[in-house]
mmCIF file of C-alpha atoms in Angstrom:
data_model
loop_
_atom_site.group_PDB
_atom_site.id
_atom_site.type_symbol
_atom_site.label_atom_id
_atom_site.label_comp_id
_atom_site.label_asym_id
_atom_site.label_seq_id
_atom_site.Cartn_x
_atom_site.Cartn_y
_atom_site.Cartn_z
ATOM 1 C CA UNK A 1 84.833 115.989 133.539
ATOM 2 C CA UNK A 2 81.774 113.660 134.372
ATOM 3 C CA UNK A 3 82.789 110.019 136.055
ATOM 4 C CA UNK A 4 82.728 107.115 133.821
ATOM 5 C CA UNK A 5 80.761 104.122 134.973
ATOM 6 C CA UNK A 6 82.690 101.520 136.743
ATOM 7 C CA UNK A 7 81.917 98.697 134.790
ATOM 8 C CA UNK A 8 82.012 100.793 131.500
ATOM 9 C CA UNK A 9 85.399 101.737 132.633
ATOM 10 C CA UNK A 10 86.732 98.242 133.301
ATOM 11 C CA UNK A 11 85.648 97.406 129.958
ATOM 12 C CA UNK A 12 87.112 99.822 127.894
ATOM 13 C CA UNK A 13 90.421 99.307 130.112
ATOM 14 C CA UNK A 14 90.462 95.745 129.005
ATOM 15 C CA UNK A 15 90.197 96.376 125.523
ATOM 16 C CA UNK A 16 92.775 99.321 125.651
ATOM 17 C CA UNK A 17 95.189 96.546 127.325
ATOM 18 C CA UNK A 18 94.419 94.460 124.573
ATOM 19 C CA UNK A 19 95.117 96.969 121.757
ATOM 20 C CA UNK A 20 98.060 97.916 123.712
ATOM 21 C CA UNK A 21 99.496 94.639 123.112
ATOM 22 C CA UNK A 22 98.491 94.816 119.600
ATOM 23 C CA UNK A 23 100.687 97.820 119.039
ATOM 24 C CA UNK A 24 103.614 96.182 120.186
ATOM 25 C CA UNK A 25 103.155 93.369 117.848
ATOM 26 C CA UNK A 26 102.542 96.125 115.098
ATOM 27 C CA UNK A 27 105.801 97.772 116.211
ATOM 28 C CA UNK A 28 107.829 94.605 115.328
ATOM 29 C CA UNK A 29 105.640 93.437 112.401
ATOM 30 C CA UNK A 30 104.189 96.738 110.755
ATOM 31 C CA UNK A 31 101.343 96.129 108.079
ATOM 32 C CA UNK A 32 100.873 98.607 105.388
ATOM 33 C CA UNK A 33 97.368 99.510 104.946
ATOM 34 C CA UNK A 34 97.373 103.136 103.738
ATOM 35 C CA UNK A 35 99.866 104.512 101.272
ATOM 36 C CA UNK A 36 99.643 108.517 100.827
ATOM 37 C CA UNK A 37 100.611 109.935 97.365
ATOM 38 C CA UNK A 38 101.001 113.554 97.713
ATOM 39 C CA UNK A 39 100.785 114.537 93.901
ATOM 40 C CA UNK A 40 101.666 118.352 94.798
ATOM 41 C CA UNK A 41 101.912 121.081 97.266
ATOM 42 C CA UNK A 42 100.042 123.400 94.760
ATOM 43 C CA UNK A 43 96.896 124.481 95.815
ATOM 44 C CA UNK A 44 94.170 127.088 94.916
ATOM 45 C CA UNK A 45 93.184 127.774 98.209
ATOM 46 C CA UNK A 46 95.226 129.436 101.157
ATOM 47 C CA UNK A 47 93.910 127.484 104.267
ATOM 48 C CA UNK A 48 95.050 129.407 107.332
ATOM 49 C CA UNK A 49 95.270 125.891 109.211
ATOM 50 C CA UNK A 50 97.111 124.210 106.651
ATOM 51 C CA UNK A 51 99.682 121.490 108.340
ATOM 52 C CA UNK A 52 101.902 121.683 105.130
ATOM 53 C CA UNK A 53 101.774 125.113 104.065
ATOM 54 C CA UNK A 54 100.560 124.231 100.616
ATOM 55 C CA UNK A 55 100.538 127.164 98.138
ATOM 56 C CA UNK A 56 102.865 126.452 94.882
ATOM 57 C CA UNK A 57 104.386 123.226 93.373
ATOM 58 C CA UNK A 58 107.349 122.226 95.657
ATOM 59 C CA UNK A 59 110.730 122.130 94.440
ATOM 60 C CA UNK A 60 111.587 119.246 92.162
ATOM 61 C CA UNK A 61 108.063 117.549 92.482
ATOM 62 C CA UNK A 62 107.869 113.869 91.135
ATOM 63 C CA UNK A 63 106.950 113.353 87.713
ATOM 64 C CA UNK A 64 104.074 111.363 86.275
ATOM 65 C CA UNK A 65 106.627 108.438 84.987
ATOM 66 C CA UNK A 66 108.123 108.589 88.553
ATOM 67 C CA UNK A 67 104.653 107.724 90.182
ATOM 68 C CA UNK A 68 103.942 105.252 87.613
ATOM 69 C CA UNK A 69 107.236 103.829 88.814
ATOM 70 C CA UNK A 70 106.781 103.679 92.323
ATOM 71 C CA UNK A 71 103.077 102.211 91.867
ATOM 72 C CA UNK A 72 104.876 99.315 89.670
ATOM 73 C CA UNK A 73 107.442 98.771 92.589
ATOM 74 C CA UNK A 74 104.832 98.802 95.406
ATOM 75 C CA UNK A 75 102.574 96.340 93.248
ATOM 76 C CA UNK A 76 105.478 94.110 93.210
ATOM 77 C CA UNK A 77 106.813 94.337 96.688
ATOM 78 C CA UNK A 78 103.562 94.234 98.591
ATOM 79 C CA UNK A 79 100.050 92.616 98.788
ATOM 80 C CA UNK A 80 98.018 95.228 97.499
ATOM 81 C CA UNK A 81 94.676 93.748 98.219
ATOM 82 C CA UNK A 82 95.405 94.696 101.851
ATOM 83 C CA UNK A 83 96.306 98.465 100.836
ATOM 84 C CA UNK A 84 94.708 101.916 99.267
ATOM 85 C CA UNK A 85 96.332 104.698 97.476
ATOM 86 C CA UNK A 86 95.411 107.838 99.459
ATOM 87 C CA UNK A 87 95.887 110.745 96.833
ATOM 88 C CA UNK A 88 96.255 114.200 98.486
ATOM 89 C CA UNK A 89 98.294 117.718 97.928
ATOM 90 C CA UNK A 90 97.544 120.341 98.137
ATOM 91 C CA UNK A 91 94.951 120.123 95.597
ATOM 92 C CA UNK A 92 95.572 117.016 93.680
ATOM 93 C CA UNK A 93 93.409 117.872 90.773
ATOM 94 C CA UNK A 94 95.751 120.778 90.147
ATOM 95 C CA UNK A 95 98.267 118.506 88.252
ATOM 96 C CA UNK A 96 97.390 118.575 84.524
ATOM 97 C CA UNK A 97 98.770 114.741 84.324
ATOM 98 C CA UNK A 98 96.422 113.894 87.436
ATOM 99 C CA UNK A 99 94.245 111.635 85.405
ATOM 100 C CA UNK A 100 97.280 109.913 83.391
ATOM 101 C CA UNK A 101 98.525 109.024 86.952
ATOM 102 C CA UNK A 102 95.572 107.599 88.714
ATOM 103 C CA UNK A 103 94.741 105.762 85.339
ATOM 104 C CA UNK A 104 97.856 104.233 85.764
ATOM 105 C CA UNK A 105 97.194 103.140 89.395
ATOM 106 C CA UNK A 106 93.736 102.147 88.777
ATOM 107 C CA UNK A 107 94.963 99.920 85.877
ATOM 108 C CA UNK A 108 97.540 98.225 87.964
ATOM 109 C CA UNK A 109 94.581 97.065 90.540
ATOM 110 C CA UNK A 110 94.991 99.506 93.323
ATOM 111 C CA UNK A 111 92.162 100.481 95.342
ATOM 112 C CA UNK A 112 92.437 104.438 95.676
ATOM 113 C CA UNK A 113 90.714 107.420 97.263
ATOM 114 C CA UNK A 114 91.615 111.034 97.635
ATOM 115 C CA UNK A 115 91.180 114.352 100.072
ATOM 116 C CA UNK A 116 90.198 117.481 97.970
ATOM 117 C CA UNK A 117 88.778 120.947 98.516
ATOM 118 C CA UNK A 118 86.402 119.772 95.635
ATOM 119 C CA UNK A 119 86.212 123.365 93.768
ATOM 120 C CA UNK A 120 87.639 121.725 90.834
ATOM 121 C CA UNK A 121 84.929 118.830 90.816
ATOM 122 C CA UNK A 122 82.662 119.652 87.901
ATOM 123 C CA UNK A 123 80.202 116.996 86.502
ATOM 124 C CA UNK A 124 82.686 116.159 83.900
ATOM 125 C CA UNK A 125 85.506 115.518 86.573
ATOM 126 C CA UNK A 126 83.300 113.379 88.678
ATOM 127 C CA UNK A 127 82.616 111.022 86.174
ATOM 128 C CA UNK A 128 86.295 111.082 85.000
ATOM 129 C CA UNK A 129 86.997 110.097 88.852
ATOM 130 C CA UNK A 130 84.729 107.397 88.424
ATOM 131 C CA UNK A 131 86.236 106.105 85.313
ATOM 132 C CA UNK A 132 89.306 106.003 86.764
ATOM 133 C CA UNK A 133 88.626 103.979 89.764
ATOM 134 C CA UNK A 134 88.116 106.431 92.475
ATOM 135 C CA UNK A 135 86.428 104.620 95.414
ATOM 136 C CA UNK A 136 86.250 107.057 98.452
ATOM 137 C CA UNK A 137 87.034 111.007 98.989
ATOM 138 C CA UNK A 138 86.832 113.680 101.669
ATOM 139 C CA UNK A 139 85.853 117.134 100.855
ATOM 140 C CA UNK A 140 86.562 119.912 103.425
ATOM 141 C CA UNK A 141 83.817 122.080 104.580
ATOM 142 C CA UNK A 142 84.810 124.492 107.667
ATOM 143 C CA UNK A 143 81.923 126.486 107.970
ATOM 144 C CA UNK A 144 79.309 128.396 106.546
ATOM 145 C CA UNK A 145 79.813 129.874 103.417
ATOM 146 C CA UNK A 146 81.387 133.563 104.990
ATOM 147 C CA UNK A 147 83.299 131.676 107.454
ATOM 148 C CA UNK A 148 84.519 128.557 105.044
ATOM 149 C CA UNK A 149 85.662 130.975 102.498
ATOM 150 C CA UNK A 150 87.532 133.292 105.124
ATOM 151 C CA UNK A 151 89.165 130.504 106.249
ATOM 152 C CA UNK A 152 90.377 129.096 103.133
ATOM 153 C CA UNK A 153 91.368 132.513 101.506
ATOM 154 C CA UNK A 154 89.542 132.192 98.321
ATOM 155 C CA UNK A 155 86.012 133.566 97.010
ATOM 156 C CA UNK A 156 83.198 131.348 96.506
ATOM 157 C CA UNK A 157 85.048 128.351 98.023
ATOM 158 C CA UNK A 158 82.009 127.349 99.905
ATOM 159 C CA UNK A 159 80.059 127.321 96.957
ATOM 160 C CA UNK A 160 82.286 125.709 94.527
ATOM 161 C CA UNK A 161 83.009 122.861 97.115
ATOM 162 C CA UNK A 162 79.427 122.110 97.723
ATOM 163 C CA UNK A 163 78.989 122.098 93.836
ATOM 164 C CA UNK A 164 81.540 119.263 93.977
ATOM 165 C CA UNK A 165 79.935 117.387 96.444
ATOM 166 C CA UNK A 166 76.615 117.416 94.720
ATOM 167 C CA UNK A 167 78.718 116.314 91.346
ATOM 168 C CA UNK A 168 80.294 113.534 93.177
ATOM 169 C CA UNK A 169 76.729 112.391 94.642
ATOM 170 C CA UNK A 170 74.980 112.903 91.524
ATOM 171 C CA UNK A 171 77.664 110.451 89.733
ATOM 172 C CA UNK A 172 76.638 107.830 91.928
ATOM 173 C CA UNK A 173 79.716 105.644 91.446
ATOM 174 C CA UNK A 174 81.554 106.153 94.861
ATOM 175 C CA UNK A 175 81.597 104.265 97.649
ATOM 176 C CA UNK A 176 82.209 106.684 100.472
ATOM 177 C CA UNK A 177 81.787 110.717 100.146
ATOM 178 C CA UNK A 178 82.807 112.091 103.152
ATOM 179 C CA UNK A 179 82.714 115.743 104.332
ATOM 180 C CA UNK A 180 85.854 116.871 106.772
ATOM 181 C CA UNK A 181 85.235 119.906 109.244
ATOM 182 C CA UNK A 182 88.134 121.340 110.918
ATOM 183 C CA UNK A 183 86.680 123.010 114.195
ATOM 184 C CA UNK A 184 88.590 126.110 115.582
ATOM 185 C CA UNK A 185 87.853 128.875 118.145
ATOM 186 C CA UNK A 186 85.932 130.822 115.589
ATOM 187 C CA UNK A 187 83.734 128.429 113.529
ATOM 188 C CA UNK A 188 82.703 125.734 116.737
ATOM 189 C CA UNK A 189 79.750 127.791 117.041
ATOM 190 C CA UNK A 190 78.413 127.000 113.546
ATOM 191 C CA UNK A 191 78.355 123.293 114.592
ATOM 192 C CA UNK A 192 74.765 123.083 114.899
ATOM 193 C CA UNK A 193 73.990 125.017 111.387
ATOM 194 C CA UNK A 194 76.404 122.781 109.429
ATOM 195 C CA UNK A 195 74.899 119.767 111.013
ATOM 196 C CA UNK A 196 71.476 120.687 109.375
ATOM 197 C CA UNK A 197 73.348 121.075 106.248
ATOM 198 C CA UNK A 198 74.733 117.831 106.472
ATOM 199 C CA UNK A 199 71.563 115.824 106.919
ATOM 200 C CA UNK A 200 70.496 117.330 104.226
ATOM 201 C CA UNK A 201 72.751 116.022 101.556
ATOM 202 C CA UNK A 202 73.601 112.372 100.707
ATOM 203 C CA UNK A 203 77.148 111.975 102.362
ATOM 204 C CA UNK A 204 78.168 108.611 103.948
ATOM 205 C CA UNK A 205 80.130 110.535 106.702
ATOM 206 C CA UNK A 206 80.899 113.767 108.535
ATOM 207 C CA UNK A 207 84.452 113.847 109.861
ATOM 208 C CA UNK A 208 84.676 116.719 112.585
ATOM 209 C CA UNK A 209 88.341 117.252 113.877
ATOM 210 C CA UNK A 210 89.996 120.214 115.870
ATOM 211 C CA UNK A 211 92.819 122.512 114.425
ATOM 212 C CA UNK A 212 96.287 121.466 115.438
ATOM 213 C CA UNK A 213 99.235 123.935 116.574
ATOM 214 C CA UNK A 214 100.915 122.585 113.485
ATOM 215 C CA UNK A 215 101.632 124.542 110.028
ATOM 216 C CA UNK A 216 100.136 127.542 109.047
ATOM 217 C CA UNK A 217 98.059 127.596 112.536
ATOM 218 C CA UNK A 218 101.032 128.137 114.402
ATOM 219 C CA UNK A 219 101.070 131.932 113.083
ATOM 220 C CA UNK A 220 97.105 132.169 114.436
ATOM 221 C CA UNK A 221 97.269 130.832 117.905
ATOM 222 C CA UNK A 222 94.075 132.790 118.779
ATOM 223 C CA UNK A 223 92.053 130.255 116.579
ATOM 224 C CA UNK A 224 93.333 127.203 118.518
ATOM 225 C CA UNK A 225 90.527 125.560 120.547
ATOM 226 C CA UNK A 226 90.022 126.412 124.101
ATOM 227 C CA UNK A 227 89.474 123.240 126.548
ATOM 228 C CA UNK A 228 85.717 124.359 126.519
ATOM 229 C CA UNK A 229 85.663 124.194 122.625
ATOM 230 C CA UNK A 230 87.240 120.802 122.967
ATOM 231 C CA UNK A 231 84.804 119.588 125.564
ATOM 232 C CA UNK A 232 81.947 121.207 123.579
ATOM 233 C CA UNK A 233 82.830 119.413 120.182
ATOM 234 C CA UNK A 234 83.070 116.147 121.739
ATOM 235 C CA UNK A 235 79.845 116.307 123.258
ATOM 236 C CA UNK A 236 78.214 117.618 120.089
ATOM 237 C CA UNK A 237 79.682 114.434 118.560
ATOM 238 C CA UNK A 238 78.746 111.899 120.919
ATOM 239 C CA UNK A 239 75.240 113.318 121.010
ATOM 240 C CA UNK A 240 74.714 113.540 116.944
ATOM 241 C CA UNK A 241 76.070 109.693 116.997
ATOM 242 C CA UNK A 242 73.778 108.739 119.598
ATOM 243 C CA UNK A 243 70.855 110.226 117.583
ATOM 244 C CA UNK A 244 72.114 107.706 114.519
ATOM 245 C CA UNK A 245 74.160 110.621 112.164
ATOM 246 C CA UNK A 246 77.537 109.114 110.976
ATOM 247 C CA UNK A 247 79.522 111.866 112.457
ATOM 248 C CA UNK A 248 82.845 110.981 113.881
ATOM 249 C CA UNK A 249 85.995 112.423 115.107
ATOM 250 C CA UNK A 250 89.461 111.741 113.294
ATOM 251 C CA UNK A 251 92.195 109.302 114.420
ATOM 252 C CA UNK A 252 93.989 112.352 116.016
ATOM 253 C CA UNK A 253 94.408 111.893 119.886
ATOM 254 C CA UNK A 254 93.744 109.679 122.746
ATOM 255 C CA UNK A 255 90.571 110.772 124.470
ATOM 256 C CA UNK A 256 90.269 108.778 128.053
ATOM 257 C CA UNK A 257 87.825 106.288 128.921
ATOM 258 C CA UNK A 258 84.711 108.533 128.698
ATOM 259 C CA UNK A 259 84.980 109.360 125.263
ATOM 260 C CA UNK A 260 87.072 106.579 123.722
ATOM 261 C CA UNK A 261 84.551 104.616 121.446
ATOM 262 C CA UNK A 262 81.641 107.373 122.052
ATOM 263 C CA UNK A 263 83.147 109.579 119.311
ATOM 264 C CA UNK A 264 84.143 107.622 116.588
ATOM 265 C CA UNK A 265 83.967 103.584 116.101
ATOM 266 C CA UNK A 266 86.997 102.196 117.421
ATOM 267 C CA UNK A 267 89.696 102.581 120.151
ATOM 268 C CA UNK A 268 92.488 105.449 119.148
ATOM 269 C CA UNK A 269 95.597 104.303 117.458
ATOM 270 C CA UNK A 270 97.903 106.286 115.514
ATOM 271 C CA UNK A 271 98.617 104.692 112.580
ATOM 272 C CA UNK A 272 101.749 106.482 111.396
ATOM 273 C CA UNK A 273 104.529 103.969 110.405
ATOM 274 C CA UNK A 274 102.426 101.042 111.262
ATOM 275 C CA UNK A 275 99.648 101.060 108.883
ATOM 276 C CA UNK A 276 100.373 104.369 107.170
ATOM 277 C CA UNK A 277 103.330 105.638 105.121
ATOM 278 C CA UNK A 278 103.737 108.803 102.543
ATOM 279 C CA UNK A 279 105.542 109.492 99.502
ATOM 280 C CA UNK A 280 106.199 113.166 99.437
ATOM 281 C CA UNK A 281 105.802 115.498 96.392
ATOM 282 C CA UNK A 282 109.727 115.723 96.269
ATOM 283 C CA UNK A 283 110.092 111.614 96.616
ATOM 284 C CA UNK A 284 110.744 112.100 100.588
ATOM 285 C CA UNK A 285 109.361 108.803 102.284
ATOM 286 C CA UNK A 286 107.564 109.322 105.837
ATOM 287 C CA UNK A 287 104.589 108.334 107.891
ATOM 288 C CA UNK A 288 101.668 110.869 107.943
ATOM 289 C CA UNK A 289 101.602 113.545 105.792
ATOM 290 C CA UNK A 290 101.012 115.975 108.711
ATOM 291 C CA UNK A 291 103.956 114.956 110.945
ATOM 292 C CA UNK A 292 106.868 117.853 110.957
ATOM 293 C CA UNK A 293 109.352 117.253 108.282
ATOM 294 C CA UNK A 294 112.723 117.124 109.544
ATOM 295 C CA UNK A 295 115.746 114.858 109.001
ATOM 296 C CA UNK A 296 114.320 112.689 112.026
ATOM 297 C CA UNK A 297 110.878 112.204 110.307
ATOM 298 C CA UNK A 298 112.200 111.706 106.686
ATOM 299 C CA UNK A 299 113.015 108.020 106.188
ATOM 300 C CA UNK A 300 114.323 108.333 103.078
ATOM 301 C CA UNK A 301 113.643 109.252 99.277
ATOM 302 C CA UNK A 302 112.028 107.251 96.492
ATOM 303 C CA UNK A 303 114.856 108.379 94.031
ATOM 304 C CA UNK A 304 117.362 106.828 96.080
ATOM 305 C CA UNK A 305 115.651 104.283 98.022
ATOM 306 C CA UNK A 306 113.402 101.151 97.451
ATOM 307 C CA UNK A 307 110.267 102.121 99.456
ATOM 308 C CA UNK A 308 110.157 98.395 100.687
ATOM 309 C CA UNK A 309 113.537 98.620 102.018
ATOM 310 C CA UNK A 310 112.886 101.720 103.930
ATOM 311 C CA UNK A 311 109.551 100.314 105.443
ATOM 312 C CA UNK A 312 111.041 97.371 106.505
ATOM 313 C CA UNK A 313 114.454 98.609 108.077
ATOM 314 C CA UNK A 314 113.575 102.434 108.899
ATOM 315 C CA UNK A 315 110.762 104.222 110.520
ATOM 316 C CA UNK A 316 112.155 103.524 113.988
ATOM 317 C CA UNK A 317 111.231 106.484 115.382
ATOM 318 C CA UNK A 318 107.366 105.725 114.689
ATOM 319 C CA UNK A 319 107.666 102.214 115.920
ATOM 320 C CA UNK A 320 107.970 102.811 119.844
ATOM 321 C CA UNK A 321 106.062 104.297 122.487
ATOM 322 C CA UNK A 322 106.973 107.655 122.250
ATOM 323 C CA UNK A 323 105.929 108.570 125.887
ATOM 324 C CA UNK A 324 109.427 106.906 126.990
ATOM 325 C CA UNK A 325 111.072 109.706 125.475
ATOM 326 C CA UNK A 326 109.365 112.125 127.055
ATOM 327 C CA UNK A 327 110.255 113.836 130.669
ATOM 328 C CA UNK A 328 106.362 114.787 130.465
ATOM 329 C CA UNK A 329 104.751 111.421 129.528
ATOM 330 C CA UNK A 330 107.143 108.571 131.102
ATOM 331 C CA UNK A 331 105.355 108.431 134.331
ATOM 332 C CA UNK A 332 101.879 109.272 133.044
ATOM 333 C CA UNK A 333 99.538 106.556 134.147
ATOM 334 C CA UNK A 334 97.720 106.701 130.687
ATOM 335 C CA UNK A 335 101.361 106.334 128.764
ATOM 336 C CA UNK A 336 100.464 102.656 127.663
ATOM 337 C CA UNK A 337 97.062 103.604 125.874
ATOM 338 C CA UNK A 338 98.171 107.025 124.415
ATOM 339 C CA UNK A 339 102.092 106.017 123.695
ATOM 340 C CA UNK A 340 102.437 110.171 123.516
ATOM 341 C CA UNK A 341 99.845 110.679 121.392
ATOM 342 C CA UNK A 342 99.609 111.362 117.674
ATOM 343 C CA UNK A 343 102.682 111.372 115.826
ATOM 344 C CA UNK A 344 101.476 114.677 114.063
ATOM 345 C CA UNK A 345 101.207 116.582 117.176
ATOM 346 C CA UNK A 346 104.776 115.656 118.510
ATOM 347 C CA UNK A 347 107.274 118.021 119.277
ATOM 348 C CA UNK A 348 110.650 116.085 117.707
ATOM 349 C CA UNK A 349 112.942 118.921 119.157
ATOM 350 C CA UNK A 350 111.863 118.702 122.698
ATOM 351 C CA UNK A 351 110.660 115.067 122.636
ATOM 352 C CA UNK A 352 107.037 115.887 124.271
ATOM 353 C CA UNK A 353 103.506 116.191 122.952
ATOM 354 C CA UNK A 354 102.068 119.568 121.560
ATOM 355 C CA UNK A 355 98.301 118.257 122.380
ATOM 356 C CA UNK A 356 97.383 116.261 125.335
ATOM 357 C CA UNK A 357 93.870 115.764 126.126
ATOM 358 C CA UNK A 358 94.498 114.687 129.949
ATOM 359 C CA UNK A 359 93.215 117.433 132.299
ATOM 360 C CA UNK A 360 91.059 118.808 129.383
ATOM 361 C CA UNK A 361 88.788 115.771 129.074
ATOM 362 C CA UNK A 362 90.121 113.314 131.864
ATOM 363 C CA UNK A 363 92.139 113.294 134.878
#
């Protein structure tokens, strides 16, 4: 770990102190910016790192009419000019009524984007996405062809995804096309080759994130990143950014004074429950969709509760400094900046973080 220049350290510390004060304000007065619609748990891939264990449709998934009613409700209760609907799954495009739902969302004036594996995005689908008002999309590419197909449990997944990306680019109608790569102990050696591929296609950004010890990844501990893997990944991102390429780390973790603002555009903030909420495929209401789903984290259900009431009166578990609940974190000098780290990598049974970058990236 390299020492941080004292002047830069003071500047970053000042920024982080101001952000900490801002977050305390958000705990008291949250500001919904991203509302996720989990359209289905069905997926045509079987990604070993899937945080939601997606495979087949979940029990009692919301109908198109129910998603339309939710959309009406949100428009009535919120200033939608400050909000984006984020569509995900599973693979959202598996739903036969996908365009019925999203055309309705668009007609009601919402901005929306999607996360997809892109394997189903033909030229016609790309055109229909543009007509339905989609502005942004993030597509997963998790390695070179053989590796990507292996990790995603689907033959020709890489070729189909790259075809989908090409069709999106050719449509020339979207504000941002992003590729997301989940780095693990096996595919980290392919980052340089992937970088060459990403530079050769007209995407707007490349999001590089590390595998997390959640969902299916818990069954493959040997694939989790080692400390050396993480340090190498962050150095790769930092160097690529210095060279002017739009690569960024995701919003997953507090990284310490050396890497904060070096590998993404601004300082770390977990948006769960303060800027971000989700409506799950069965109607459950929560924060980030990667968060473990249990009675503590599920805040209500849209079939019984009005979303605005839940947003205003619940979500207490996400609107406090989690570090104060943890024997491991409560005495840490970084707890005001880290706040127990990401909500999706928190152990809600033992109240401690599953991931901590301290001693990996910083002291």
